[in-house]
Coordinates of C-alpha atoms and ligand atoms in Angstrom, one line a residue:
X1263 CA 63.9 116.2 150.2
X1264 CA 64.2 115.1 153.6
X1265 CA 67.4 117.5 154.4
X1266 CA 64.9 120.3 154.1
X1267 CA 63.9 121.9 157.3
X1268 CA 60.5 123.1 155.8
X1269 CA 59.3 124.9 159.0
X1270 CA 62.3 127.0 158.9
X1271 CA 63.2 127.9 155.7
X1272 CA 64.3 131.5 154.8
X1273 CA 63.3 133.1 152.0
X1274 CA 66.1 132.6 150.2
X1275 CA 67.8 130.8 147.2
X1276 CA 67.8 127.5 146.7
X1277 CA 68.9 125.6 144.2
X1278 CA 66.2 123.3 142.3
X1279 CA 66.7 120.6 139.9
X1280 CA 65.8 122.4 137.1
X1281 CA 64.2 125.7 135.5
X1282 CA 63.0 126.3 131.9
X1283 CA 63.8 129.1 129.6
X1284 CA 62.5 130.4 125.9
X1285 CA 64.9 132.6 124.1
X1286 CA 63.5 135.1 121.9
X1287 CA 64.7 135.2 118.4
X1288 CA 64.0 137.0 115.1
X1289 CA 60.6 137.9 116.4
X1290 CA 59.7 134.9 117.6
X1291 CA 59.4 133.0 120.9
X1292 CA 61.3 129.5 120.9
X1293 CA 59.7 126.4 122.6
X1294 CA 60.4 125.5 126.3
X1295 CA 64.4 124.5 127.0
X1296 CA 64.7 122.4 130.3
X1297 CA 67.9 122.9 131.9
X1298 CA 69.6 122.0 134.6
X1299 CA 72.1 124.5 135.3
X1300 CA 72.3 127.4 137.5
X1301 CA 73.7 129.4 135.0
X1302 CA 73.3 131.6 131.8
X1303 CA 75.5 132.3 129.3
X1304 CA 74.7 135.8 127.7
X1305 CA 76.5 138.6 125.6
X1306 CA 78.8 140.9 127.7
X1307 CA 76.3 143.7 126.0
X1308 CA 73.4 142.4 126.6
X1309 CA 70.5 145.0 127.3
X1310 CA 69.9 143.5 130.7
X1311 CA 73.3 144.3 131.3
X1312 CA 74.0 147.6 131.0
X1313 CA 70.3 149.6 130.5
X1314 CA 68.4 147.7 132.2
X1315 CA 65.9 145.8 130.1
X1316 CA 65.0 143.4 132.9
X1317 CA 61.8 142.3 134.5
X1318 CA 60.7 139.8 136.8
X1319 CA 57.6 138.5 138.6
X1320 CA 57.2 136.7 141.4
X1321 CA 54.4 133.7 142.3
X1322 CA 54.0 130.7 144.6
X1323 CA 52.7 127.1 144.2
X1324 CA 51.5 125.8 147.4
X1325 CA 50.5 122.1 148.4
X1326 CA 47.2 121.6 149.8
X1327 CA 46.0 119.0 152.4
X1328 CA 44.7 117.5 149.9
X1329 CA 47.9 116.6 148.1
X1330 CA 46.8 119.4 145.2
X1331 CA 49.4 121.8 144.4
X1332 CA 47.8 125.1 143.0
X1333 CA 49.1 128.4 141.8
X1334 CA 47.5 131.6 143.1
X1335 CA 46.7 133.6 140.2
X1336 CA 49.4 133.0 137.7
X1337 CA 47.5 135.1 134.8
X1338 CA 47.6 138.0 136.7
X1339 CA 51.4 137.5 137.1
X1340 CA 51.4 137.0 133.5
X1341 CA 49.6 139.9 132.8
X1342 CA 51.9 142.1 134.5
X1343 CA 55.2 140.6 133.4
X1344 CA 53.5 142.0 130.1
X1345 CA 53.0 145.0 130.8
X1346 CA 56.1 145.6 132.2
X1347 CA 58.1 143.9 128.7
X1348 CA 55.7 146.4 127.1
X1349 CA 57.0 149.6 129.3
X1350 CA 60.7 148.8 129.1
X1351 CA 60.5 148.0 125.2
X1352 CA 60.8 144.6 125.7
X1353 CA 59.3 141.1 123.6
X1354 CA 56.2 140.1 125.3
X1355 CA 55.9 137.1 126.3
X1356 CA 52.7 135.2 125.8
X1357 CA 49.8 134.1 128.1
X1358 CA 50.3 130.4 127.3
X1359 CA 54.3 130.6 127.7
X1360 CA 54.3 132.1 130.5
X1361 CA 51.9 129.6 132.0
X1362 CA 53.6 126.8 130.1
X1363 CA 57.1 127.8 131.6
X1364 CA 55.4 127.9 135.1
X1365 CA 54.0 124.7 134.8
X1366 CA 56.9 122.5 134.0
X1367 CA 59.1 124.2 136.3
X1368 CA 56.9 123.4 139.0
X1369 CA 56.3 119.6 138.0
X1370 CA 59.7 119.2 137.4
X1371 CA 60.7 120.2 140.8
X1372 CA 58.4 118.7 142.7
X1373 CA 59.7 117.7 145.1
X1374 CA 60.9 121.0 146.2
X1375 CA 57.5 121.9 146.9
X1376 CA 56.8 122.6 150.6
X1377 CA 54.6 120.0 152.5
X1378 CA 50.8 121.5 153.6
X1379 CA 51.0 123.2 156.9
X1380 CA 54.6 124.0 156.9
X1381 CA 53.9 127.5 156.4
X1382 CA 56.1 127.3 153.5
X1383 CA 55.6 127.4 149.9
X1384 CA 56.9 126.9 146.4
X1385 CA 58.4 130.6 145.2
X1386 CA 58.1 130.8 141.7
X1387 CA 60.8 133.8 139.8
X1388 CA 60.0 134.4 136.1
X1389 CA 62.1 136.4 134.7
X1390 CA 62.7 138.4 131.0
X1391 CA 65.4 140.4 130.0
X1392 CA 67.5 141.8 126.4
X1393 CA 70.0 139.5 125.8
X1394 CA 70.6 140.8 122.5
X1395 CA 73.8 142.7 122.2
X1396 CA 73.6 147.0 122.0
X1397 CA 76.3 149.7 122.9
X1398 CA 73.7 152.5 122.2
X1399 CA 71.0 153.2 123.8
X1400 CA 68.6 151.2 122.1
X1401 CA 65.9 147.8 122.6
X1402 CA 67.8 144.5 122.4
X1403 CA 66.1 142.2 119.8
X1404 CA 67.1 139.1 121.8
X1405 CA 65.4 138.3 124.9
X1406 CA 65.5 135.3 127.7
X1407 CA 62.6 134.3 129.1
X1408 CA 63.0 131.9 132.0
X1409 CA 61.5 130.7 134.8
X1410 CA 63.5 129.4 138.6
X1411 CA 61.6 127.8 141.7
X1412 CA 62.8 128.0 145.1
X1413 CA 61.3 126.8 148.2
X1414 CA 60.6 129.6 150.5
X1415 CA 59.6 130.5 154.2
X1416 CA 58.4 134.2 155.6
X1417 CA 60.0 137.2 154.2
X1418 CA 60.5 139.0 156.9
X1419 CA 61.9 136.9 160.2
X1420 CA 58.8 138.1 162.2
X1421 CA 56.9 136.1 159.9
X1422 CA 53.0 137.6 160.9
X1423 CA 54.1 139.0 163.5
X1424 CA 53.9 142.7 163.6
X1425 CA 57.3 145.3 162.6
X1426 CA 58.5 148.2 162.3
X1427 CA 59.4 150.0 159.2
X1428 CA 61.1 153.6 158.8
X1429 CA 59.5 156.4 156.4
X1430 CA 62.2 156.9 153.4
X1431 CA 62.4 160.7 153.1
X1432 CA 66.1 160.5 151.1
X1433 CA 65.2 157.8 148.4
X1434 CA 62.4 157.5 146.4
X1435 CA 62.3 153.9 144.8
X1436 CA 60.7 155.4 141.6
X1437 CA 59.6 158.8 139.5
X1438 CA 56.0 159.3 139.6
X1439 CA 56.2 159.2 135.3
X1440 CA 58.9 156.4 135.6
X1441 CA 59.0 152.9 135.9
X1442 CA 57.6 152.3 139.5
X1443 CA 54.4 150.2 138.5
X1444 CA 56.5 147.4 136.4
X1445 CA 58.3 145.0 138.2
X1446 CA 61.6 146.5 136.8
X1447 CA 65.5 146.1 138.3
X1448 CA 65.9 149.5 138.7
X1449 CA 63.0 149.8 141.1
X1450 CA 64.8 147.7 143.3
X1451 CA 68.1 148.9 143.0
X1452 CA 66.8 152.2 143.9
X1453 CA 65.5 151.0 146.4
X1454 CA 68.6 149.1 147.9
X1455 CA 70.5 151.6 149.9
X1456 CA 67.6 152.9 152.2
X1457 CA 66.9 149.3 152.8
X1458 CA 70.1 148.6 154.1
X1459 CA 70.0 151.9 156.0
X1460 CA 66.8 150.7 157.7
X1461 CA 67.7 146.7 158.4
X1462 CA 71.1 148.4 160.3
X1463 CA 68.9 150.5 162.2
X1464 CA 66.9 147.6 163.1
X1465 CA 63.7 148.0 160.9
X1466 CA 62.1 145.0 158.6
X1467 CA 61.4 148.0 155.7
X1468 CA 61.1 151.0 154.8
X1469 CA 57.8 152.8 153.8
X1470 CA 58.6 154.8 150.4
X1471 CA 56.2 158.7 150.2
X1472 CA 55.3 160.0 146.4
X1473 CA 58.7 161.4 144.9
X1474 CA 56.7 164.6 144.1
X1475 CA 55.4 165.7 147.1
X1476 CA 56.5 163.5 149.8
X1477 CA 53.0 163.8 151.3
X1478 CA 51.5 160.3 150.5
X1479 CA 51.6 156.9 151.3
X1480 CA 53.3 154.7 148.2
X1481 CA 54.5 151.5 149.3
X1482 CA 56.1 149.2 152.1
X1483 CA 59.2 148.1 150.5
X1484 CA 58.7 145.1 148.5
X1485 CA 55.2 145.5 149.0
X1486 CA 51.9 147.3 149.3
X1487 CA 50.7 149.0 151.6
X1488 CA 47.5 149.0 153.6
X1489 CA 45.8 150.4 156.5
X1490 CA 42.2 149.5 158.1
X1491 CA 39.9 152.4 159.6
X1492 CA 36.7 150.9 161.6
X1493 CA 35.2 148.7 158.9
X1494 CA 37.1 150.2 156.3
X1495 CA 40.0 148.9 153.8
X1496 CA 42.2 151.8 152.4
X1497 CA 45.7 151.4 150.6
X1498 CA 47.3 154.0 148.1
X1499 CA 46.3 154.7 144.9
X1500 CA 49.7 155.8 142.7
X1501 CA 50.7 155.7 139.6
X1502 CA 54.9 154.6 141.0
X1503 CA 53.7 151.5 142.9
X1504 CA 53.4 147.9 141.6
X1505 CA 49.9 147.2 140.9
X1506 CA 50.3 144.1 143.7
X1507 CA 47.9 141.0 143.3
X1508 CA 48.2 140.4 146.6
X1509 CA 46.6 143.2 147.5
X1510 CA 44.3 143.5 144.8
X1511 CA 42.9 140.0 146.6
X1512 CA 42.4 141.4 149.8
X1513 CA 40.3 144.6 148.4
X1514 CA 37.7 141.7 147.4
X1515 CA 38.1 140.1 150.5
X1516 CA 37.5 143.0 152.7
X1517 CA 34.4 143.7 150.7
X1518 CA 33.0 139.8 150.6
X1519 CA 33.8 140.4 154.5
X1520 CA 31.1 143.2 154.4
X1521 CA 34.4 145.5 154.8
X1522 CA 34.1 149.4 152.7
X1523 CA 37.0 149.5 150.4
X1524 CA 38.8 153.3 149.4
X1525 CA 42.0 153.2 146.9
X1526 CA 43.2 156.7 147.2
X1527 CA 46.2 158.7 147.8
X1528 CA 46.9 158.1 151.6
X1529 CA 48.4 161.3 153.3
X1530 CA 51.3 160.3 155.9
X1531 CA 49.4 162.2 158.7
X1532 CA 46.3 159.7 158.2
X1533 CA 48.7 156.9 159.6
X1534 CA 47.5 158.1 163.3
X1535 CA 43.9 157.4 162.3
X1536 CA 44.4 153.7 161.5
X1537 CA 43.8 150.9 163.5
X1538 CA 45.3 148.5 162.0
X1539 CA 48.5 148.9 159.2
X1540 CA 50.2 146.7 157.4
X1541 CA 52.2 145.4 154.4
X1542 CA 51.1 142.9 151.8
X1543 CA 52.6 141.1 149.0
X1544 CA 53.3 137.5 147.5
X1545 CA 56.8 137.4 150.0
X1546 CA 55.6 139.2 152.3
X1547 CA 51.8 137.5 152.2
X1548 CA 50.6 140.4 155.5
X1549 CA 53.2 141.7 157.4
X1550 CA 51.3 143.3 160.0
X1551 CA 53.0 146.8 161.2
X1552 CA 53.9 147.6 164.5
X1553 CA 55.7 150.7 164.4
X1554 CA 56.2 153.4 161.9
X1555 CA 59.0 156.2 162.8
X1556 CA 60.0 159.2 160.9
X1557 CA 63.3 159.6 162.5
X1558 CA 63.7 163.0 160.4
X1559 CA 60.2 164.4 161.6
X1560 CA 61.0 162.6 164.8
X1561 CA 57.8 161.2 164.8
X1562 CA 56.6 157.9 165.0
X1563 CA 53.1 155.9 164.9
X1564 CA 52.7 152.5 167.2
X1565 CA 49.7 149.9 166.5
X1566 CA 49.5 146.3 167.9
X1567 CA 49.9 147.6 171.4
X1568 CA 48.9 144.0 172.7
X1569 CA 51.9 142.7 170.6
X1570 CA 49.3 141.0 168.5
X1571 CA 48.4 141.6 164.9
X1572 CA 44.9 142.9 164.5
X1573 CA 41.6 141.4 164.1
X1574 CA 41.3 142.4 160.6
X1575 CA 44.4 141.6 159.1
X1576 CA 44.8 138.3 161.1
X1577 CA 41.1 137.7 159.2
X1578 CA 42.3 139.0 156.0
X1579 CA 45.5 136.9 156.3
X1580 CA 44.3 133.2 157.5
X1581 CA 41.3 133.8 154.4
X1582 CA 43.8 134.7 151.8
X1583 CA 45.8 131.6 153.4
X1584 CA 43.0 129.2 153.0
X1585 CA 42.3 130.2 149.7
X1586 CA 45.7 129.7 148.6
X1587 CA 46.4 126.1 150.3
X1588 CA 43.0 125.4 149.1
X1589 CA 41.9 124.7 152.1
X1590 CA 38.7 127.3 151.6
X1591 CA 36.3 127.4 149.1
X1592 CA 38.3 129.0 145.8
X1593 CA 34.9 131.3 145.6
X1594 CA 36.7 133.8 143.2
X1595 CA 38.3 131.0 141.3
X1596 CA 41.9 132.4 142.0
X1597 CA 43.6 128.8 141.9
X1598 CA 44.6 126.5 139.1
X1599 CA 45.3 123.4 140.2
X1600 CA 49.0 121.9 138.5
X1601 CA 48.0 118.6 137.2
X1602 CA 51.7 116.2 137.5
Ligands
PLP184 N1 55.4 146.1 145.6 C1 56.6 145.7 145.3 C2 57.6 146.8 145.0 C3 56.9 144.4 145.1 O1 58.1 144.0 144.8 C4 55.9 143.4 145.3 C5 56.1 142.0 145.1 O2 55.8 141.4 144.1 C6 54.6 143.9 145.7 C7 54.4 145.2 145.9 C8 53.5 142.9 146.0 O3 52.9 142.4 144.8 P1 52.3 141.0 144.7 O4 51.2 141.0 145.7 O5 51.7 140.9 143.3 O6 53.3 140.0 145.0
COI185 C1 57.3 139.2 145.7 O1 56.5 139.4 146.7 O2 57.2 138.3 144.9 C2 58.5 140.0 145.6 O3 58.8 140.2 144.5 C3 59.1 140.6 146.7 C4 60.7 140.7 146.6 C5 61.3 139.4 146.8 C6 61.1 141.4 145.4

């Protein structure tokens, strides 16, 4: 793929050679289909149509010097694609077929994978949704299970260097009882307007408060968020986030570094005790924050007043990094290697 300016890549669509997909059928899962179209044909009243049975996850595969290509934590990413079929009612899909599906869309697009040092990796998009027909209100009993790579760059354009983000205080992405810890459509489409709001205004994201009380901390867009006080790792504990992986790796990286680690609800106000904030996800990897305003409060909260990320979060970052390109010691055994 020489046509592929690696270094620069967006993170955007691309189209692959081929993904894979497993239709669900009279309670069972069907073996792997390889196909090489861009395209689905479904029922006009399919599910994921109109109510919104629909869930996706979101990995990477990332070549190491070494010429290895390994996935970060893909049972993880399992995991939650389960138990977000589970809260919307939809088939689960299995361990092994999701890690089967993976797998062969990987190998079979290898050569979309980003070389090492490129800064760029393989994205991975699983998705699941009722393709089964319903005009009620009602569960499909026909699902899609399928599985699209795309090589991908930085999520936002600053890449690890620091933005800004705006506080949403007119959208909430999720209920606190609703569907804001499953990687669910709806989450995002709530979320779509406000982000629009914010890139016009000239911010990278938007930070979303609880929907009950608008008092703490939930998350940074497409992403978690985190903050680091002295030697201390805190990000928000609440039940309408996505449980992220990313960040989830971090907490036991901020401890092996000898770091204190505190998941609890994070009041807004604490933002001016931090020293370092930020936003993490598999996109976003740590998108260090620069600037948080509250244009209705009119207040606003600067960091990186050198221009620079922190030292924290530039440690956190280049470990996670290593880890993931393999080119650190895989001490928590995060990384399967994709034999070819
Ligand atoms: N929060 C939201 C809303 C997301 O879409 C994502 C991306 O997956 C994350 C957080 C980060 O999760 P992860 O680190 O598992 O990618
Ligand atoms: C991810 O980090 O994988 C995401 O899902 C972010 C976004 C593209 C939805």
């Amino acid at each position: 793929m020489d046509h592929i300016d690696w270094a620069n890549l967006p993170f955007g669509y691309q189209k692959t050679n081929y993904n894979v997909r497993s239709y669900y059928r009279e309670g069972e899962w069907g073996k792997i289909e390889v196909s090489d179209s861009e395209f689905v044909s479904i029922h006009m009243a399919a599910t994921g149509l109109h109510y919104g049975q629909q869930a996706f996850e979101g990995l990477k595969a990332y070549m190491g010097k070494d010429g290895k290509v390994r996935l970060f934590r893909w049972d993880e990413n399992a995991k939650r694609m389960q138990d977000s079929a589970n809260g919307i009612m939809m088939a689960v899909p299995p361990m092994e077929l999701f890690k089967e599906a993976v797998l062969k869309a990987v190998r079979m697009n290898a050569e979309f994978i980003p070389p090492h040092g490129t800064g760029a990796a393989l994205y991975i998009r699983p998705l699941l949704f009722g393709s089964g027909p319903r005009v009620g209100v009602k569960p499909a009993d026909e699902f899609l299970f399928m599985v699209f790579v795309t090589p991908v760059g930085a999520y936002f354009k600053e890449g690890f260097n620091p933005v800004s983000i705006m506080v949403s205080r007119d959208y909430d992405r999720a209920a606190p009882k609703g569907t804001g810890r499953y990687k669910v459509g709806g989450n995002y489409a709530a979320s779509l307007t406000i982000g629009e709001i914010a890139h016009k205004e000239g911010y990278a994201s938007v930070l979303f408060l609880d929907a009950r009380e608008k008092k703490y901390i939930d998350e940074a867009g497409p992403a978690n968020f985190f903050a680091i006080k002295g030697n201390t790792y805190i990000t928000p504990l609440s039940e309408s986030i996505l449980p992220s992986i990313t960040n989830k790796s971090l907490m036991v990286l901020a401890e092996d570094m000898g770091m204190k680690v505190e998941r609890r609800k994070v009041a807004l106000e604490e933002l001016s005790e931090f020293d370092e904030v930020g936003a993490c996800g598999t996109a976003a990897v740590i998108s260090p924050i620069r600037r948080i305003a509250d244009p209705e409060m009119g207040t606003e909260w600067n960091y990186c007043l050198d221009g620079k990320a922190g030292a924290k979060s530039t440690q956190l970052y280049q470990r996670l990094l290593d880890i993931q390109y393999g080119d650190a010691e895989d001490k928590f055994g995060w990384t399967t290697v994709v034999d070819f």
